[in-house]
mmCIF file of C-alpha atoms in Angstrom:
data_model
loop_
_atom_site.group_PDB
_atom_site.id
_atom_site.type_symbol
_atom_site.label_atom_id
_atom_site.label_comp_id
_atom_site.label_asym_id
_atom_site.label_seq_id
_atom_site.Cartn_x
_atom_site.Cartn_y
_atom_site.Cartn_z
ATOM 1 C CA UNK A 23 -11.237 -13.025 22.042
ATOM 2 C CA UNK A 24 -8.720 -10.248 22.745
ATOM 3 C CA UNK A 25 -6.651 -8.550 20.066
ATOM 4 C CA UNK A 26 -3.539 -10.263 21.441
ATOM 5 C CA UNK A 27 -5.188 -13.685 21.298
ATOM 6 C CA UNK A 28 -6.210 -13.063 17.710
ATOM 7 C CA UNK A 29 -2.683 -12.119 16.559
ATOM 8 C CA UNK A 30 -0.979 -14.414 14.062
ATOM 9 C CA UNK A 31 2.172 -14.331 11.975
ATOM 10 C CA UNK A 32 3.873 -16.590 9.494
ATOM 11 C CA UNK A 33 4.058 -17.481 5.819
ATOM 12 C CA UNK A 34 1.526 -18.327 3.140
ATOM 13 C CA UNK A 35 2.463 -19.673 -0.295
ATOM 14 C CA UNK A 36 1.061 -17.650 -3.209
ATOM 15 C CA UNK A 37 1.895 -19.593 -6.344
ATOM 16 C CA UNK A 38 5.571 -19.814 -5.435
ATOM 17 C CA UNK A 39 5.847 -16.473 -3.621
ATOM 18 C CA UNK A 40 6.452 -17.400 0.034
ATOM 19 C CA UNK A 41 4.700 -14.414 1.549
ATOM 20 C CA UNK A 42 5.146 -13.287 5.143
ATOM 21 C CA UNK A 43 2.144 -11.748 6.840
ATOM 22 C CA UNK A 44 0.811 -10.742 10.230
ATOM 23 C CA UNK A 45 -2.824 -10.707 11.330
ATOM 24 C CA UNK A 46 -4.370 -9.021 14.341
ATOM 25 C CA UNK A 47 -7.750 -7.939 15.632
ATOM 26 C CA UNK A 48 -11.280 -9.110 15.005
ATOM 27 C CA UNK A 49 -14.023 -7.932 12.683
ATOM 28 C CA UNK A 50 -14.333 -7.375 8.947
ATOM 29 C CA UNK A 51 -11.140 -8.056 6.968
ATOM 30 C CA UNK A 52 -8.934 -5.024 6.293
ATOM 31 C CA UNK A 53 -5.677 -5.377 4.365
ATOM 32 C CA UNK A 54 -2.849 -2.862 4.819
ATOM 33 C CA UNK A 55 -0.567 -2.579 1.783
ATOM 34 C CA UNK A 56 2.795 -1.014 2.626
ATOM 35 C CA UNK A 57 4.989 1.360 0.641
ATOM 36 C CA UNK A 58 7.787 0.499 -1.757
ATOM 37 C CA UNK A 59 10.978 -0.942 -0.222
ATOM 38 C CA UNK A 60 9.221 -0.917 3.160
ATOM 39 C CA UNK A 61 8.417 -3.655 5.651
ATOM 40 C CA UNK A 62 5.069 -4.113 7.378
ATOM 41 C CA UNK A 63 6.676 -2.715 10.524
ATOM 42 C CA UNK A 64 5.966 0.732 9.070
ATOM 43 C CA UNK A 65 2.281 -0.065 9.596
ATOM 44 C CA UNK A 66 2.594 -1.312 13.189
ATOM 45 C CA UNK A 67 1.078 1.858 14.620
ATOM 46 C CA UNK A 68 -1.756 2.021 12.108
ATOM 47 C CA UNK A 69 -2.539 -1.671 12.593
ATOM 48 C CA UNK A 70 -2.846 -1.154 16.333
ATOM 49 C CA UNK A 71 -5.289 1.696 15.691
ATOM 50 C CA UNK A 72 -7.481 -0.421 13.413
ATOM 51 C CA UNK A 73 -7.285 -3.842 15.100
ATOM 52 C CA UNK A 74 -9.897 -3.044 17.779
ATOM 53 C CA UNK A 75 -12.477 -2.675 14.987
ATOM 54 C CA UNK A 76 -11.187 -4.847 12.127
ATOM 55 C CA UNK A 77 -9.328 -8.052 11.393
ATOM 56 C CA UNK A 78 -6.131 -6.451 10.081
ATOM 57 C CA UNK A 79 -3.950 -8.294 7.564
ATOM 58 C CA UNK A 80 -0.418 -7.067 6.772
ATOM 59 C CA UNK A 81 1.287 -9.005 3.951
ATOM 60 C CA UNK A 82 4.841 -8.227 2.809
ATOM 61 C CA UNK A 83 5.210 -8.303 -0.957
ATOM 62 C CA UNK A 84 7.781 -10.211 -3.005
ATOM 63 C CA UNK A 85 11.310 -9.018 -2.226
ATOM 64 C CA UNK A 86 10.119 -6.818 0.638
ATOM 65 C CA UNK A 87 10.805 -7.387 4.310
ATOM 66 C CA UNK A 88 10.615 -11.036 5.337
ATOM 67 C CA UNK A 89 9.222 -12.199 1.996
ATOM 68 C CA UNK A 90 12.109 -13.502 -0.133
ATOM 69 C CA UNK A 91 12.719 -12.275 -3.639
ATOM 70 C CA UNK A 92 11.750 -14.534 -6.536
ATOM 71 C CA UNK A 93 13.049 -14.796 -10.082
ATOM 72 C CA UNK A 94 11.803 -12.176 -12.517
ATOM 73 C CA UNK A 95 10.836 -8.522 -12.380
ATOM 74 C CA UNK A 96 8.979 -6.672 -9.648
ATOM 75 C CA UNK A 97 6.133 -4.684 -11.161
ATOM 76 C CA UNK A 98 2.931 -3.163 -9.889
ATOM 77 C CA UNK A 99 1.064 -5.672 -12.020
ATOM 78 C CA UNK A 100 2.675 -8.801 -10.568
ATOM 79 C CA UNK A 101 2.451 -7.401 -7.028
ATOM 80 C CA UNK A 102 -1.252 -6.762 -7.627
ATOM 81 C CA UNK A 103 -1.601 -10.344 -8.877
ATOM 82 C CA UNK A 104 0.126 -11.534 -5.684
ATOM 83 C CA UNK A 105 -2.379 -9.497 -3.649
ATOM 84 C CA UNK A 106 -5.286 -11.074 -5.518
ATOM 85 C CA UNK A 107 -3.791 -14.486 -4.755
ATOM 86 C CA UNK A 108 -3.460 -13.484 -1.091
ATOM 87 C CA UNK A 109 -7.108 -12.468 -0.828
ATOM 88 C CA UNK A 110 -8.178 -15.666 -2.575
ATOM 89 C CA UNK A 111 -5.847 -17.923 -0.570
ATOM 90 C CA UNK A 112 -7.067 -16.587 2.769
ATOM 91 C CA UNK A 113 -10.698 -16.377 1.580
ATOM 92 C CA UNK A 114 -11.166 -12.930 3.111
ATOM 93 C CA UNK A 115 -12.803 -11.123 0.203
ATOM 94 C CA UNK A 116 -14.444 -8.719 -0.154
ATOM 95 C CA UNK A 117 -11.992 -6.837 2.052
ATOM 96 C CA UNK A 118 -11.248 -3.234 2.874
ATOM 97 C CA UNK A 119 -7.949 -2.321 1.167
ATOM 98 C CA UNK A 120 -5.805 0.466 2.637
ATOM 99 C CA UNK A 121 -2.795 1.183 0.443
ATOM 100 C CA UNK A 122 -0.078 3.763 0.929
ATOM 101 C CA UNK A 123 2.438 4.901 -1.712
ATOM 102 C CA UNK A 124 3.282 1.810 -3.814
ATOM 103 C CA UNK A 125 0.630 -0.032 -1.837
ATOM 104 C CA UNK A 126 -1.946 2.492 -3.056
ATOM 105 C CA UNK A 127 -1.171 1.684 -6.701
ATOM 106 C CA UNK A 128 -1.416 -2.027 -5.981
ATOM 107 C CA UNK A 129 -4.713 -1.640 -4.114
ATOM 108 C CA UNK A 130 -6.089 0.415 -7.006
ATOM 109 C CA UNK A 131 -5.062 -2.203 -9.578
ATOM 110 C CA UNK A 132 -6.744 -4.934 -7.525
ATOM 111 C CA UNK A 133 -9.927 -2.853 -7.256
ATOM 112 C CA UNK A 134 -9.950 -2.233 -11.010
ATOM 113 C CA UNK A 135 -9.186 -5.794 -12.114
ATOM 114 C CA UNK A 136 -11.003 -7.768 -9.397
ATOM 115 C CA UNK A 137 -13.782 -5.558 -8.013
ATOM 116 C CA UNK A 138 -15.397 -8.597 -6.422
ATOM 117 C CA UNK A 139 -12.511 -8.776 -3.942
ATOM 118 C CA UNK A 140 -12.665 -5.167 -2.723
ATOM 119 C CA UNK A 141 -15.295 -3.720 -0.421
ATOM 120 C CA UNK A 142 -13.641 -0.321 0.014
ATOM 121 C CA UNK A 143 -10.419 1.315 -1.116
ATOM 122 C CA UNK A 144 -8.330 3.835 0.802
ATOM 123 C CA UNK A 145 -5.810 5.304 -1.646
ATOM 124 C CA UNK A 146 -3.108 7.201 0.208
ATOM 125 C CA UNK A 147 -0.029 9.223 -0.730
ATOM 126 C CA UNK A 148 0.448 8.484 -4.414
ATOM 127 C CA UNK A 149 0.606 10.456 -7.678
ATOM 128 C CA UNK A 150 -0.619 8.552 -10.720
ATOM 129 C CA UNK A 151 0.771 10.976 -13.297
ATOM 130 C CA UNK A 152 4.028 12.914 -13.384
ATOM 131 C CA UNK A 153 2.234 16.265 -13.235
ATOM 132 C CA UNK A 154 0.812 15.175 -9.885
ATOM 133 C CA UNK A 155 4.265 15.360 -8.288
ATOM 134 C CA UNK A 156 5.338 18.475 -6.364
ATOM 135 C CA UNK A 157 7.381 20.998 -8.342
ATOM 136 C CA UNK A 158 10.486 20.335 -6.239
ATOM 137 C CA UNK A 159 10.565 16.733 -7.488
ATOM 138 C CA UNK A 160 10.602 17.783 -11.132
ATOM 139 C CA UNK A 161 12.075 17.241 -13.611
ATOM 140 C CA UNK A 162 11.877 13.595 -12.706
ATOM 141 C CA UNK A 163 15.013 11.563 -13.495
ATOM 142 C CA UNK A 164 14.668 8.590 -15.798
ATOM 143 C CA UNK A 165 15.581 6.422 -12.830
ATOM 144 C CA UNK A 166 15.593 7.364 -9.146
ATOM 145 C CA UNK A 167 19.129 6.711 -7.795
ATOM 146 C CA UNK A 168 19.399 4.340 -4.872
ATOM 147 C CA UNK A 169 21.268 7.041 -2.935
ATOM 148 C CA UNK A 170 18.047 9.084 -2.891
ATOM 149 C CA UNK A 171 16.217 6.475 -0.803
ATOM 150 C CA UNK A 172 15.847 7.238 2.914
ATOM 151 C CA UNK A 173 18.490 5.267 4.878
ATOM 152 C CA UNK A 174 15.866 3.723 7.170
ATOM 153 C CA UNK A 175 14.555 1.636 4.251
ATOM 154 C CA UNK A 176 17.884 -0.192 3.904
ATOM 155 C CA UNK A 177 18.138 -0.570 7.693
ATOM 156 C CA UNK A 178 14.668 -2.128 7.981
ATOM 157 C CA UNK A 179 15.375 -4.492 5.113
ATOM 158 C CA UNK A 180 18.721 -5.575 6.565
ATOM 159 C CA UNK A 181 17.118 -6.377 9.908
ATOM 160 C CA UNK A 182 14.620 -8.936 8.564
ATOM 161 C CA UNK A 183 15.249 -10.000 4.954
ATOM 162 C CA UNK A 184 15.924 -13.721 4.420
ATOM 163 C CA UNK A 185 17.941 -12.746 1.333
ATOM 164 C CA UNK A 186 20.502 -10.796 3.371
ATOM 165 C CA UNK A 187 21.305 -7.067 3.552
ATOM 166 C CA UNK A 188 23.123 -6.945 0.220
ATOM 167 C CA UNK A 189 20.048 -8.040 -1.692
ATOM 168 C CA UNK A 190 18.430 -4.647 -1.050
ATOM 169 C CA UNK A 191 20.261 -3.313 -4.119
ATOM 170 C CA UNK A 192 18.966 -6.185 -6.257
ATOM 171 C CA UNK A 193 15.374 -5.545 -5.234
ATOM 172 C CA UNK A 194 15.777 -1.831 -5.939
ATOM 173 C CA UNK A 195 17.145 -2.547 -9.412
ATOM 174 C CA UNK A 196 13.969 -4.521 -10.106
ATOM 175 C CA UNK A 197 11.533 -2.033 -8.579
ATOM 176 C CA UNK A 198 13.110 1.290 -9.588
ATOM 177 C CA UNK A 199 11.699 1.391 -13.157
ATOM 178 C CA UNK A 200 8.150 1.290 -11.777
ATOM 179 C CA UNK A 201 8.662 4.499 -9.800
ATOM 180 C CA UNK A 202 9.113 6.606 -12.946
ATOM 181 C CA UNK A 203 6.855 4.722 -15.379
ATOM 182 C CA UNK A 204 4.107 7.357 -15.496
ATOM 183 C CA UNK A 205 1.200 7.146 -15.748
ATOM 184 C CA UNK A 206 1.135 4.433 -13.100
ATOM 185 C CA UNK A 207 -2.568 3.984 -13.846
ATOM 186 C CA UNK A 208 -4.402 5.865 -16.594
ATOM 187 C CA UNK A 209 -6.803 8.360 -15.030
ATOM 188 C CA UNK A 210 -9.384 7.444 -17.676
ATOM 189 C CA UNK A 211 -9.723 4.040 -16.019
ATOM 190 C CA UNK A 212 -10.799 5.482 -12.671
ATOM 191 C CA UNK A 213 -14.336 6.217 -13.827
ATOM 192 C CA UNK A 214 -14.990 2.471 -13.855
ATOM 193 C CA UNK A 215 -13.952 1.941 -10.233
ATOM 194 C CA UNK A 216 -16.786 0.299 -8.298
ATOM 195 C CA UNK A 217 -15.370 0.249 -4.768
ATOM 196 C CA UNK A 218 -16.242 3.019 -2.319
ATOM 197 C CA UNK A 219 -13.037 5.059 -2.236
ATOM 198 C CA UNK A 220 -11.285 7.460 0.117
ATOM 199 C CA UNK A 221 -8.354 9.409 -1.359
ATOM 200 C CA UNK A 222 -5.849 10.653 1.234
ATOM 201 C CA UNK A 223 -2.796 12.884 0.906
ATOM 202 C CA UNK A 224 -0.615 14.893 3.260
ATOM 203 C CA UNK A 225 -0.248 18.612 2.673
ATOM 204 C CA UNK A 226 3.521 18.112 2.178
ATOM 205 C CA UNK A 227 3.368 14.830 0.278
ATOM 206 C CA UNK A 228 4.955 13.388 -2.858
ATOM 207 C CA UNK A 229 1.579 14.033 -4.475
ATOM 208 C CA UNK A 230 0.047 17.482 -4.712
ATOM 209 C CA UNK A 231 -3.277 18.236 -3.064
ATOM 210 C CA UNK A 232 -4.576 19.304 -6.489
ATOM 211 C CA UNK A 233 -3.722 15.929 -8.019
ATOM 212 C CA UNK A 234 -5.260 14.037 -5.097
ATOM 213 C CA UNK A 235 -8.419 16.102 -5.603
ATOM 214 C CA UNK A 236 -8.385 15.278 -9.328
ATOM 215 C CA UNK A 237 -8.157 11.566 -8.551
ATOM 216 C CA UNK A 238 -11.078 11.869 -6.123
ATOM 217 C CA UNK A 239 -13.178 13.768 -8.662
ATOM 218 C CA UNK A 240 -12.522 11.117 -11.304
ATOM 219 C CA UNK A 241 -13.605 8.177 -9.125
ATOM 220 C CA UNK A 242 -17.386 7.944 -8.752
ATOM 221 C CA UNK A 243 -18.517 9.299 -5.365
ATOM 222 C CA UNK A 244 -14.996 9.196 -3.892
ATOM 223 C CA UNK A 245 -14.153 11.223 -0.804
ATOM 224 C CA UNK A 246 -11.007 13.294 -0.289
ATOM 225 C CA UNK A 247 -8.972 14.058 2.833
ATOM 226 C CA UNK A 248 -5.874 16.292 2.971
ATOM 227 C CA UNK A 249 -4.120 15.911 6.321
ATOM 228 C CA UNK A 250 -1.205 17.823 7.849
ATOM 229 C CA UNK A 251 2.036 15.919 7.441
ATOM 230 C CA UNK A 252 4.647 14.465 5.111
ATOM 231 C CA UNK A 253 4.648 11.489 2.744
ATOM 232 C CA UNK A 254 5.323 9.305 5.796
ATOM 233 C CA UNK A 255 1.921 10.331 7.222
ATOM 234 C CA UNK A 256 0.671 6.836 8.223
ATOM 235 C CA UNK A 257 4.002 6.120 9.926
ATOM 236 C CA UNK A 258 4.279 9.466 11.687
ATOM 237 C CA UNK A 259 0.610 9.943 12.621
ATOM 238 C CA UNK A 260 -1.056 6.534 12.868
ATOM 239 C CA UNK A 261 -3.700 7.759 15.339
ATOM 240 C CA UNK A 262 -4.816 10.517 12.962
ATOM 241 C CA UNK A 263 -4.888 8.231 9.923
ATOM 242 C CA UNK A 264 -6.528 5.432 11.910
ATOM 243 C CA UNK A 265 -9.306 7.738 13.115
ATOM 244 C CA UNK A 266 -9.899 8.939 9.552
ATOM 245 C CA UNK A 267 -10.096 5.403 8.145
ATOM 246 C CA UNK A 268 -12.396 4.198 10.934
ATOM 247 C CA UNK A 269 -14.694 7.181 10.440
ATOM 248 C CA UNK A 270 -14.816 6.647 6.685
ATOM 249 C CA UNK A 271 -15.513 2.935 6.937
ATOM 250 C CA UNK A 272 -18.204 3.521 9.562
ATOM 251 C CA UNK A 273 -19.903 5.935 7.172
ATOM 252 C CA UNK A 274 -19.763 3.393 4.351
ATOM 253 C CA UNK A 275 -21.267 0.736 6.614
ATOM 254 C CA UNK A 276 -24.137 3.039 7.624
ATOM 255 C CA UNK A 277 -24.885 3.837 3.977
ATOM 256 C CA UNK A 278 -25.181 0.182 2.940
#
């Protein structure tokens, strides 16, 4: 079966959240969890790098991309619960989880609450505490203004959202509180993480290299990689990130 023949796209119902996803490649299941206010199109390049070796799943979370918004708040906790439902619904656990930015928090919460579903965790581009942010981002406002978001996020949303372009502001109003609710995950919890973990950050990221190193030191036997680039590292340099993830996962497989 070729990668093209294995490609699928469509919707899956997760307890009332009509979730859009795309699947490509063959091999062990690997789930890519996108950043906040992003679509899965941001992971197109990385998916193409990983699909020759893995069965790559790209779900879009509630209110993001092609997945319509639902009543109620958008929190890391309910998006993690949606991800658990996705893994259960598709019966693909234990899976490799690769999360970037908001997706990293969600992947971490899944690994902490349902370790049986996670074979490995790649945690990329995310500060868990406010002191892990670069100095130029501080002091952090109580709420990040919508005007501070990169314009491409609104453009991507407008191109595909079933809720229409204007609903972008509604989704942001729901999600914005999560972006400044530090700590996103208490560092004390990381010592109980069972999944093999790779922590990744760019050298000009929205997380400092020192904080990424602290996260890696706190997680048992975690590995750390600091790569050249910006916060948009997996979008800008999918070949570099893909090679890193493949190498890490190959090493995990050899050790087990």
